[in-house]
mmCIF file of C-alpha atoms in Angstrom:
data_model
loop_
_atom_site.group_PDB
_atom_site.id
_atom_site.type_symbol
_atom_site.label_atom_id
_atom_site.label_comp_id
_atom_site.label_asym_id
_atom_site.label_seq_id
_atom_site.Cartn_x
_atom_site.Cartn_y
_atom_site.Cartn_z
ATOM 1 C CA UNK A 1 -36.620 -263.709 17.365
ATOM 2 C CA UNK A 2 -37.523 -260.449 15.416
ATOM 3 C CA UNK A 3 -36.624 -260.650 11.713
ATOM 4 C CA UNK A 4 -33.619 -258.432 10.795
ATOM 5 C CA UNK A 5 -35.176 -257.738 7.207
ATOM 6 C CA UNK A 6 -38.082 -256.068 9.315
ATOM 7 C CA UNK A 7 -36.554 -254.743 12.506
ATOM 8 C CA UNK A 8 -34.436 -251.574 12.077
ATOM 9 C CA UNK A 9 -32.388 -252.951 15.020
ATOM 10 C CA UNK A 10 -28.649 -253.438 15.476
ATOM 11 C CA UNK A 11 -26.474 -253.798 18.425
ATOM 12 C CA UNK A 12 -25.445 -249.879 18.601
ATOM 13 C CA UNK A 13 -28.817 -248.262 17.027
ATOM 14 C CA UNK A 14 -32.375 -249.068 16.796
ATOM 15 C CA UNK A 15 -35.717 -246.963 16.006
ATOM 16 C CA UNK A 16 -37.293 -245.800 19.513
ATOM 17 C CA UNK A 17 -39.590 -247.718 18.802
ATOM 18 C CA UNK A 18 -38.560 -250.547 19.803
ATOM 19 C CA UNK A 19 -37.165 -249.808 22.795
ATOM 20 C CA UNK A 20 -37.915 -252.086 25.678
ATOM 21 C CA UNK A 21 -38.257 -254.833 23.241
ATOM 22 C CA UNK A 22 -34.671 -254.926 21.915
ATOM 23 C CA UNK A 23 -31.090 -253.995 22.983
ATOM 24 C CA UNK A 24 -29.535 -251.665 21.444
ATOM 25 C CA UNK A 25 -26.806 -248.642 22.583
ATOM 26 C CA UNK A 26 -29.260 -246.017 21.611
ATOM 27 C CA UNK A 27 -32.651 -245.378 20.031
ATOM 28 C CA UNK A 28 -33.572 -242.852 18.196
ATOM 29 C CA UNK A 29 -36.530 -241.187 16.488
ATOM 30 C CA UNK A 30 -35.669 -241.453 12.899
ATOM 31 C CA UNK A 31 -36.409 -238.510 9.743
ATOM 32 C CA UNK A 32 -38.527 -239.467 7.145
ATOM 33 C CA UNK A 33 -37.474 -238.959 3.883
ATOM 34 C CA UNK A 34 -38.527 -239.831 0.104
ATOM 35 C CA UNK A 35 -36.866 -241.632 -2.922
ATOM 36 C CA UNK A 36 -36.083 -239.023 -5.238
ATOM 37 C CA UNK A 37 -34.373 -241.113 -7.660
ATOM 38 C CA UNK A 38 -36.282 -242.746 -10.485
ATOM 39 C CA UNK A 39 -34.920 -246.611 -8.451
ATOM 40 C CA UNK A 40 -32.621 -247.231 -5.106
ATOM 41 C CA UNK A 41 -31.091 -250.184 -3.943
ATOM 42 C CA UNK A 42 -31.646 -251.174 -0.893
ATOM 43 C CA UNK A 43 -28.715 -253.135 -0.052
ATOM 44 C CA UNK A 44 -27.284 -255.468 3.063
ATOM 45 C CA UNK A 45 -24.433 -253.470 3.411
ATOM 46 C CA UNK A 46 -23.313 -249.151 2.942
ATOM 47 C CA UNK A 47 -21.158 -249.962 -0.377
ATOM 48 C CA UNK A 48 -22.165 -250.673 -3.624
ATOM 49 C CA UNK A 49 -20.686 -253.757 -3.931
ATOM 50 C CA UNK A 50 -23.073 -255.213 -1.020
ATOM 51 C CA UNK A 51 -26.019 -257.351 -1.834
ATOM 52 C CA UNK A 52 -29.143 -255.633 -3.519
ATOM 53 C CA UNK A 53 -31.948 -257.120 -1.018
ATOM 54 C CA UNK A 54 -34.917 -254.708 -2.425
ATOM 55 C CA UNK A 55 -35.208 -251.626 -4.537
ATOM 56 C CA UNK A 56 -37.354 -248.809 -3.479
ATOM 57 C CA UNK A 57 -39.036 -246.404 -6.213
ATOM 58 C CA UNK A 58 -39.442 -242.590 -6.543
ATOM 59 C CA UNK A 59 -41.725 -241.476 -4.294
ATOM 60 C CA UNK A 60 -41.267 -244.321 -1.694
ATOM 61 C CA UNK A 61 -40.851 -243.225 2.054
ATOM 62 C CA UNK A 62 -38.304 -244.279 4.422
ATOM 63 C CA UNK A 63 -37.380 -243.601 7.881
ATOM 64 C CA UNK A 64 -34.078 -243.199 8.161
ATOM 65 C CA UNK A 65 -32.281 -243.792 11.380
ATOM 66 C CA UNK A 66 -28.048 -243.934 11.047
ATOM 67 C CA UNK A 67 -25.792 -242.316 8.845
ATOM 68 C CA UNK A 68 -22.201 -243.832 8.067
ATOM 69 C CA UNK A 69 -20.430 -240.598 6.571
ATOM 70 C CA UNK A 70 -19.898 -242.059 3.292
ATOM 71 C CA UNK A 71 -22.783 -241.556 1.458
ATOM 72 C CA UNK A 72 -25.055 -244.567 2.844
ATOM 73 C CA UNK A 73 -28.579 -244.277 5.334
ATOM 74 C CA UNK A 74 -29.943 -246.952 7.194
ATOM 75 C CA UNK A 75 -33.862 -246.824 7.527
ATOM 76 C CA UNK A 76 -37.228 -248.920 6.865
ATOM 77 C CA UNK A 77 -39.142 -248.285 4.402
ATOM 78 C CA UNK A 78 -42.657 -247.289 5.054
ATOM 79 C CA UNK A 79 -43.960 -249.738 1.723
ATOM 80 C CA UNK A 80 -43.205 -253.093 3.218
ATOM 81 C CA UNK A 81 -41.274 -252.020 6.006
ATOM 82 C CA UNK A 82 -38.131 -253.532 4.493
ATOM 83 C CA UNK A 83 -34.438 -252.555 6.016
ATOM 84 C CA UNK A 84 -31.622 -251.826 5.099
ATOM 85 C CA UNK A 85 -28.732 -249.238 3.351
ATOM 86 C CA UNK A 86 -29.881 -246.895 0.599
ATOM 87 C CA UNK A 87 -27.549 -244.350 -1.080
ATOM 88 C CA UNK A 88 -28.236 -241.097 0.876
ATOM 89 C CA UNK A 89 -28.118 -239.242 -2.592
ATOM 90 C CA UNK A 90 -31.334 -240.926 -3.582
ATOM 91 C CA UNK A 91 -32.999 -238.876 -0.606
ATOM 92 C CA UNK A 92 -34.678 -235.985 -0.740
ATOM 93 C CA UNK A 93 -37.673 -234.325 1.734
ATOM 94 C CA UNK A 94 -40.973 -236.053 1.480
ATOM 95 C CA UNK A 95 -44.259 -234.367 -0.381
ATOM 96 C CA UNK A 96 -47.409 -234.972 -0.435
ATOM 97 C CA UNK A 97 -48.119 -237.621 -3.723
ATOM 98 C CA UNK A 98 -51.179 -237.286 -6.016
ATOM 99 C CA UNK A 99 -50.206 -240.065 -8.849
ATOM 100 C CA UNK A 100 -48.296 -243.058 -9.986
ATOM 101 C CA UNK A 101 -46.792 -244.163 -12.855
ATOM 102 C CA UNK A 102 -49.103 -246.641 -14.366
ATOM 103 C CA UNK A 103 -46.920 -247.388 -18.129
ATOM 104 C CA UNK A 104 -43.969 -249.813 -17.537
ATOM 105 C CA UNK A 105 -41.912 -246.996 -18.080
ATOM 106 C CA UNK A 106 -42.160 -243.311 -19.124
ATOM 107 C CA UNK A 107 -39.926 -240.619 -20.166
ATOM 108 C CA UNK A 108 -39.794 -237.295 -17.844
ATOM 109 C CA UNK A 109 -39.370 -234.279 -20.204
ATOM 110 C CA UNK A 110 -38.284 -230.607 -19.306
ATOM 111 C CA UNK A 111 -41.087 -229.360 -21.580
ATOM 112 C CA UNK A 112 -44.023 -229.458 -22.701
ATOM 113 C CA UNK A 113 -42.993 -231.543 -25.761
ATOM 114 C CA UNK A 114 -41.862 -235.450 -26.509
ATOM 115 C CA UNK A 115 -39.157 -233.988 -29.006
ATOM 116 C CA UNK A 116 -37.222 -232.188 -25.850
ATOM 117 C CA UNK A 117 -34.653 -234.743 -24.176
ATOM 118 C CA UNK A 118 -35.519 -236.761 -21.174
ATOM 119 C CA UNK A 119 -34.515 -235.789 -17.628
ATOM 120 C CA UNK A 120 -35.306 -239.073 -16.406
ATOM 121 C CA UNK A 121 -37.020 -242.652 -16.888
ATOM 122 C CA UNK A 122 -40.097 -243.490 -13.974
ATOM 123 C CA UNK A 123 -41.042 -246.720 -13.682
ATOM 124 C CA UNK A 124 -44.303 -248.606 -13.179
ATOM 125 C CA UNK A 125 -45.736 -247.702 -9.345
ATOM 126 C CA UNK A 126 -43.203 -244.856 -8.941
ATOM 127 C CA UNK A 127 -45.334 -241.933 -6.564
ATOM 128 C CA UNK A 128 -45.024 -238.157 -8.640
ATOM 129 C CA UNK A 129 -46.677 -234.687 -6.938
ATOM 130 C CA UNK A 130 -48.595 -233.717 -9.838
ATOM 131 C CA UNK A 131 -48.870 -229.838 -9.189
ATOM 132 C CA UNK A 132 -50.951 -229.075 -12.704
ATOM 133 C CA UNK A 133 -51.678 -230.259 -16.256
ATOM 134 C CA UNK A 134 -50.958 -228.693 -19.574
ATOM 135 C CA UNK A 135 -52.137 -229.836 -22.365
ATOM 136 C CA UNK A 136 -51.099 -233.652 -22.964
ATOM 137 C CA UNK A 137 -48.888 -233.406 -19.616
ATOM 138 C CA UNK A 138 -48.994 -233.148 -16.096
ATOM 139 C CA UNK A 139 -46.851 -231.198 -15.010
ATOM 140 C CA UNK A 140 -44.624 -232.132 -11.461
ATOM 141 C CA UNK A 141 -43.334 -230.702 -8.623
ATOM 142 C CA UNK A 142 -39.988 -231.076 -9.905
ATOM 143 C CA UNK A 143 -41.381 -228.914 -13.100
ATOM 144 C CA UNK A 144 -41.125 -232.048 -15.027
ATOM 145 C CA UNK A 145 -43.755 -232.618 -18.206
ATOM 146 C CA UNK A 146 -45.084 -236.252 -17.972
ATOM 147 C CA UNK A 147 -47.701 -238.319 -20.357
ATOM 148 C CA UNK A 148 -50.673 -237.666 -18.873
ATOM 149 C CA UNK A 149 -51.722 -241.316 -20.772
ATOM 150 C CA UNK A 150 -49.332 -242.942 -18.392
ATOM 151 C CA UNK A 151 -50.048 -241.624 -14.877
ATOM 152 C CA UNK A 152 -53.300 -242.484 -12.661
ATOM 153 C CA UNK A 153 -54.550 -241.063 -9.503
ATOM 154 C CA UNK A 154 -53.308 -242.584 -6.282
ATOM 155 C CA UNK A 155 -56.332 -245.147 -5.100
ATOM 156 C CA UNK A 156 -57.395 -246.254 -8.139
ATOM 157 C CA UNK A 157 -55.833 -249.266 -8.596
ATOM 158 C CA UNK A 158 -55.368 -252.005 -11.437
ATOM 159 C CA UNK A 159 -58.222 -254.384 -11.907
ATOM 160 C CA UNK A 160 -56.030 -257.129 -12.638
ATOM 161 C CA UNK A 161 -53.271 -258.078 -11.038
ATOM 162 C CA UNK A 162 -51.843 -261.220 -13.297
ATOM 163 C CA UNK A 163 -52.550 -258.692 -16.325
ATOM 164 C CA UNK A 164 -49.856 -256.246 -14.768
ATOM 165 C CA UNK A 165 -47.175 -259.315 -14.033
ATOM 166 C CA UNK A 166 -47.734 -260.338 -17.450
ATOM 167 C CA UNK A 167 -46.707 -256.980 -18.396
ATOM 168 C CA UNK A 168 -43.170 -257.676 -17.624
ATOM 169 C CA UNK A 169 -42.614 -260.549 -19.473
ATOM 170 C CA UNK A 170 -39.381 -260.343 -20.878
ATOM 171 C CA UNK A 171 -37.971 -258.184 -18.418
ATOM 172 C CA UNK A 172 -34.263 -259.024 -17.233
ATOM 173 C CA UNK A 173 -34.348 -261.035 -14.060
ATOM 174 C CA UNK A 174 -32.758 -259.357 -11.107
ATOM 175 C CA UNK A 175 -32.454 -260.253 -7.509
ATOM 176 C CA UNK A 176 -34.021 -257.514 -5.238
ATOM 177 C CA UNK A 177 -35.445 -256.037 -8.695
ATOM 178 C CA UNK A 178 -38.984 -254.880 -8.619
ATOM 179 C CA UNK A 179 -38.872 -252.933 -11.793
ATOM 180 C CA UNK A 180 -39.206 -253.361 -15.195
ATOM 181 C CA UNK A 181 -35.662 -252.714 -15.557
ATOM 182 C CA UNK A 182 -35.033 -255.770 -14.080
ATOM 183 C CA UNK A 183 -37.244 -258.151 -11.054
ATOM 184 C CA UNK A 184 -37.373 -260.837 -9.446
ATOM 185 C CA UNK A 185 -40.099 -263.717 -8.232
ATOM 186 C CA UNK A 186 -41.437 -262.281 -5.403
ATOM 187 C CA UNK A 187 -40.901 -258.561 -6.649
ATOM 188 C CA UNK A 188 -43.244 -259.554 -9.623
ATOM 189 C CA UNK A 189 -45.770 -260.712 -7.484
ATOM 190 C CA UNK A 190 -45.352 -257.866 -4.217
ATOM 191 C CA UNK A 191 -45.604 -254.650 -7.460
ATOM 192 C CA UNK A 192 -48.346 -256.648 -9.251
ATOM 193 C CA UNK A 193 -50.686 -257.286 -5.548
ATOM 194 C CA UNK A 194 -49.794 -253.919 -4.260
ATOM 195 C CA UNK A 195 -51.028 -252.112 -7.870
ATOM 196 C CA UNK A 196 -54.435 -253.826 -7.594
ATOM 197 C CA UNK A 197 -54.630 -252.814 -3.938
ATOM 198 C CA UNK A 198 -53.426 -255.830 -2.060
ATOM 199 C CA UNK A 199 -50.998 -255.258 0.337
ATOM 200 C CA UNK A 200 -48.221 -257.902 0.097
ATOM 201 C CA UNK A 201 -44.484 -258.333 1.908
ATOM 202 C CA UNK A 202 -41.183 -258.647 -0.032
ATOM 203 C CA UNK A 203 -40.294 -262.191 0.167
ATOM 204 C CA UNK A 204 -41.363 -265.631 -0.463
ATOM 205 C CA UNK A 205 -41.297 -266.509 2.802
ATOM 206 C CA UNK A 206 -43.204 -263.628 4.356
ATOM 207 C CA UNK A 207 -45.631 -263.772 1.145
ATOM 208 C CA UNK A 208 -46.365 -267.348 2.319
ATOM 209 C CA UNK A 209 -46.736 -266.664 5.924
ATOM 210 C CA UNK A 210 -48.497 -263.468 5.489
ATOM 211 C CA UNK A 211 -51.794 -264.787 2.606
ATOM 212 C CA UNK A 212 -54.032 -267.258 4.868
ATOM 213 C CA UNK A 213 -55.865 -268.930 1.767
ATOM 214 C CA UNK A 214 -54.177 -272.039 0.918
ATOM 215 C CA UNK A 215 -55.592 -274.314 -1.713
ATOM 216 C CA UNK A 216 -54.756 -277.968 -0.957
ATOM 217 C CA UNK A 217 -56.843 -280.125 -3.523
ATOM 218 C CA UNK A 218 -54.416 -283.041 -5.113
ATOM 219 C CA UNK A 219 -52.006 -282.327 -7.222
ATOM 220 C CA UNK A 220 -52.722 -278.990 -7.154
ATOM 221 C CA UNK A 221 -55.583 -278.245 -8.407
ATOM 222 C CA UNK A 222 -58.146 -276.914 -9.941
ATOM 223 C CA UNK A 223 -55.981 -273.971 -9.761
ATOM 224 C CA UNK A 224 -57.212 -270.942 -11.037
ATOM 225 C CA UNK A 225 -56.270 -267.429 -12.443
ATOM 226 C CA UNK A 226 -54.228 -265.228 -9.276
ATOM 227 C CA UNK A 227 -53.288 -268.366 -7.665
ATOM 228 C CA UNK A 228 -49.348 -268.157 -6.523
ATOM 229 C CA UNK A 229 -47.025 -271.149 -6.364
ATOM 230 C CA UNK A 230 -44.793 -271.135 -3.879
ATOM 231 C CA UNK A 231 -41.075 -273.249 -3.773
ATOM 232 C CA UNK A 232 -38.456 -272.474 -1.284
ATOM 233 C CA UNK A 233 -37.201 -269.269 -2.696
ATOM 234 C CA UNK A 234 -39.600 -268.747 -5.386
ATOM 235 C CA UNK A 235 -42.991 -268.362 -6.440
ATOM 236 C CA UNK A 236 -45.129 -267.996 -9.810
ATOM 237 C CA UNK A 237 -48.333 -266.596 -10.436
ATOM 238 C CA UNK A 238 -51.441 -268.850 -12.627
ATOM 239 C CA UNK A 239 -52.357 -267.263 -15.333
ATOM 240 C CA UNK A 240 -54.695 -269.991 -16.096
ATOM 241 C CA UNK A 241 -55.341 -273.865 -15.940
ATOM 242 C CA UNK A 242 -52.432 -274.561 -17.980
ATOM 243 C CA UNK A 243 -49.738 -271.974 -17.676
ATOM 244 C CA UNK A 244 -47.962 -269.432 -14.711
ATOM 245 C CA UNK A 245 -45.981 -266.434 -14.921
ATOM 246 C CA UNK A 246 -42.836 -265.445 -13.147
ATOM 247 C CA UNK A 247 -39.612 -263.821 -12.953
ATOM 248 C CA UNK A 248 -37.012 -266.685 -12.529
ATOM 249 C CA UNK A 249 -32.898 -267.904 -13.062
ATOM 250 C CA UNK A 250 -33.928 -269.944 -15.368
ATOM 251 C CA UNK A 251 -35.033 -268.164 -18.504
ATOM 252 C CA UNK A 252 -33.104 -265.190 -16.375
ATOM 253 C CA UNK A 253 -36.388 -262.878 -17.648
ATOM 254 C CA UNK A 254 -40.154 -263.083 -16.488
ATOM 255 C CA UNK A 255 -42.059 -265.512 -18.822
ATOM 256 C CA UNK A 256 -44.787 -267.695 -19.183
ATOM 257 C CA UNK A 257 -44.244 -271.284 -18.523
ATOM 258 C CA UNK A 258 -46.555 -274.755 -18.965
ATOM 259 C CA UNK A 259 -47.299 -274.814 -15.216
ATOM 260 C CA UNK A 260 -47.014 -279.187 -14.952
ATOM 261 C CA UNK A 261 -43.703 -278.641 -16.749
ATOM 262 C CA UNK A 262 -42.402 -276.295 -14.078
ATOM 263 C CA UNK A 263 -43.231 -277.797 -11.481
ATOM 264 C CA UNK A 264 -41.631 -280.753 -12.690
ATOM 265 C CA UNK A 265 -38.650 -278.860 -13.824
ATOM 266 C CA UNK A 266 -38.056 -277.093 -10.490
ATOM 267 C CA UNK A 267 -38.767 -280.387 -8.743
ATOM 268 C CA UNK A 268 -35.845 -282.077 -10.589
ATOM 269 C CA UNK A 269 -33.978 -279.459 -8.861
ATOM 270 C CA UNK A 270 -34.808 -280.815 -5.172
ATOM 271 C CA UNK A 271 -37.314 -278.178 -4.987
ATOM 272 C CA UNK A 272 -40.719 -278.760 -4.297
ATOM 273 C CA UNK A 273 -43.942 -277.165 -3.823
ATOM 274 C CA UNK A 274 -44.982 -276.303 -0.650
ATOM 275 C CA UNK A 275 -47.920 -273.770 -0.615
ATOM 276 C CA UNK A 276 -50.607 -272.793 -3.232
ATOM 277 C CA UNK A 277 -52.419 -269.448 -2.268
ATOM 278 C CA UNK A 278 -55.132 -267.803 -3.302
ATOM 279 C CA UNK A 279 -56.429 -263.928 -3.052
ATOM 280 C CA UNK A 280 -59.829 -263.666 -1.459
#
């Protein structure tokens, strides 16, 4: 059976796509669009009240394939191929990106000076159309003036993908989050892979099924720095032979935690271990 969180596929619309492999009323195309908000939820349901399953950043693409009227699209996004409603507002046509954001979080400006107000916050990852650079700025699409000390050239990743989750620490948990505004388990890892130029899926589950190097040496070990942890629901990242990182419920922020002490922890819960991965 075809996972709903992958399929853009419902009983009166799918993508064409798919047609001949599911049943659907109609199936259409799709128009592919960009996020041109600085963060969009990507929720269950069209209303803001719904749950938030994902976010997508600016400069993410999505297909989009229904319209409800009120303000909501229903589409996959071309990143991870997640589906599901985004705010139609937070849509714009699609250009051709040149950078990302590679600070936590920068400031936008509408000149070419830190002292002007912000027109917006971009977040770690986020995709800009740099169209030229004056003097400490590059200057967008948009004709917005950002830090050129915290944007980098699309392709040249980070070297060090436990260095970037441990970049968040302290950042507000948040199911669906995969910002530094707020981020959850499996958003931590997905931003911090995909930065270093490993392509990873949204959730636990699919991170499990979808990474083929398991380490299975008794109790766990030796583990080593990159390895992920994975618990029903959850998984942490080694940072080395004592501690992990992760975004979790319990501290409700990303932190670093004595790695034998969380997995005891989380096991007093009813929750135990049931993969250890590895990256190449």
């Amino acid at each position: 059976m075809a996972d709903p969180r992958l399929t853009p596929a419902r009983g009166d619309i799918a993508a064409k796509f798919l047609e001949g492999k599911v049943e659907a009323a109609r199936f259409v195309e799709g128009e592919t669009l960009a996020v041109c908000d600085a963060i969009a939820p990507v929720r269950a349901e069209p209303f803001a009240a719904a749950e938030q399953m994902t976010q997508a950043l600016k400069g993410e693409l999505v297909t989009i394939y229904d319209r409800n009227g009120e303000g909501w699209a229903w589409g996959q996004l071309k990143s991870d191929q997640y589906v599901g409603w985004l705010p139609e507002a937070a849509l714009a046509k699609p250009s051709i990106n040149t950078h990302t954001i590679s600070a936590l979080r920068t400031f936008a400006f509408p000149g070419p000076s830190i002292k002007l107000p912000p027109v917006d916050t971009l977040l770690f990852s986020s995709a800009i159309t740099v169209i030229r650079e004056e003097g400490k700025f590059a200057v967008t699409r948009e004709g917005w003036f950002v830090p050129k000390q915290h944007i980098r050239q699309i392709g040249k990743g980070e070297h060090d993908y436990v260095a970037v989750a441990e970049r968040f620490i302290g950042t507000p948990y948040l199911w669906g989050g995969k910002s530094s505004l707020g981020i959850d388990c499996s958003g931590l890892v997905q931003i911090s892979l995909n930065s270093a130029g490993y392509s990873c899926p949204r959730d636990t589950d699919m991170q499990q099924a979808a990474l083929e190097i398991t380490i299975t040496e008794q109790e766990y070990g030796p583990l080593r720095r990159g390895d992920l942890i994975y618990w029903k629901g959850h998984v942490a990242i080694v940072r080395d032979a004592e501690t992990i990182v992760h975004a979790n419920a319990f501290h409700m922020a990303t932190a670093i935690e004595n790695t034998r002490n969380a997995i005891a922890r989380i096991k007093s819960d009813g929750n135990e271990v049931l993969a250890i991965k590895r990256i190449g």
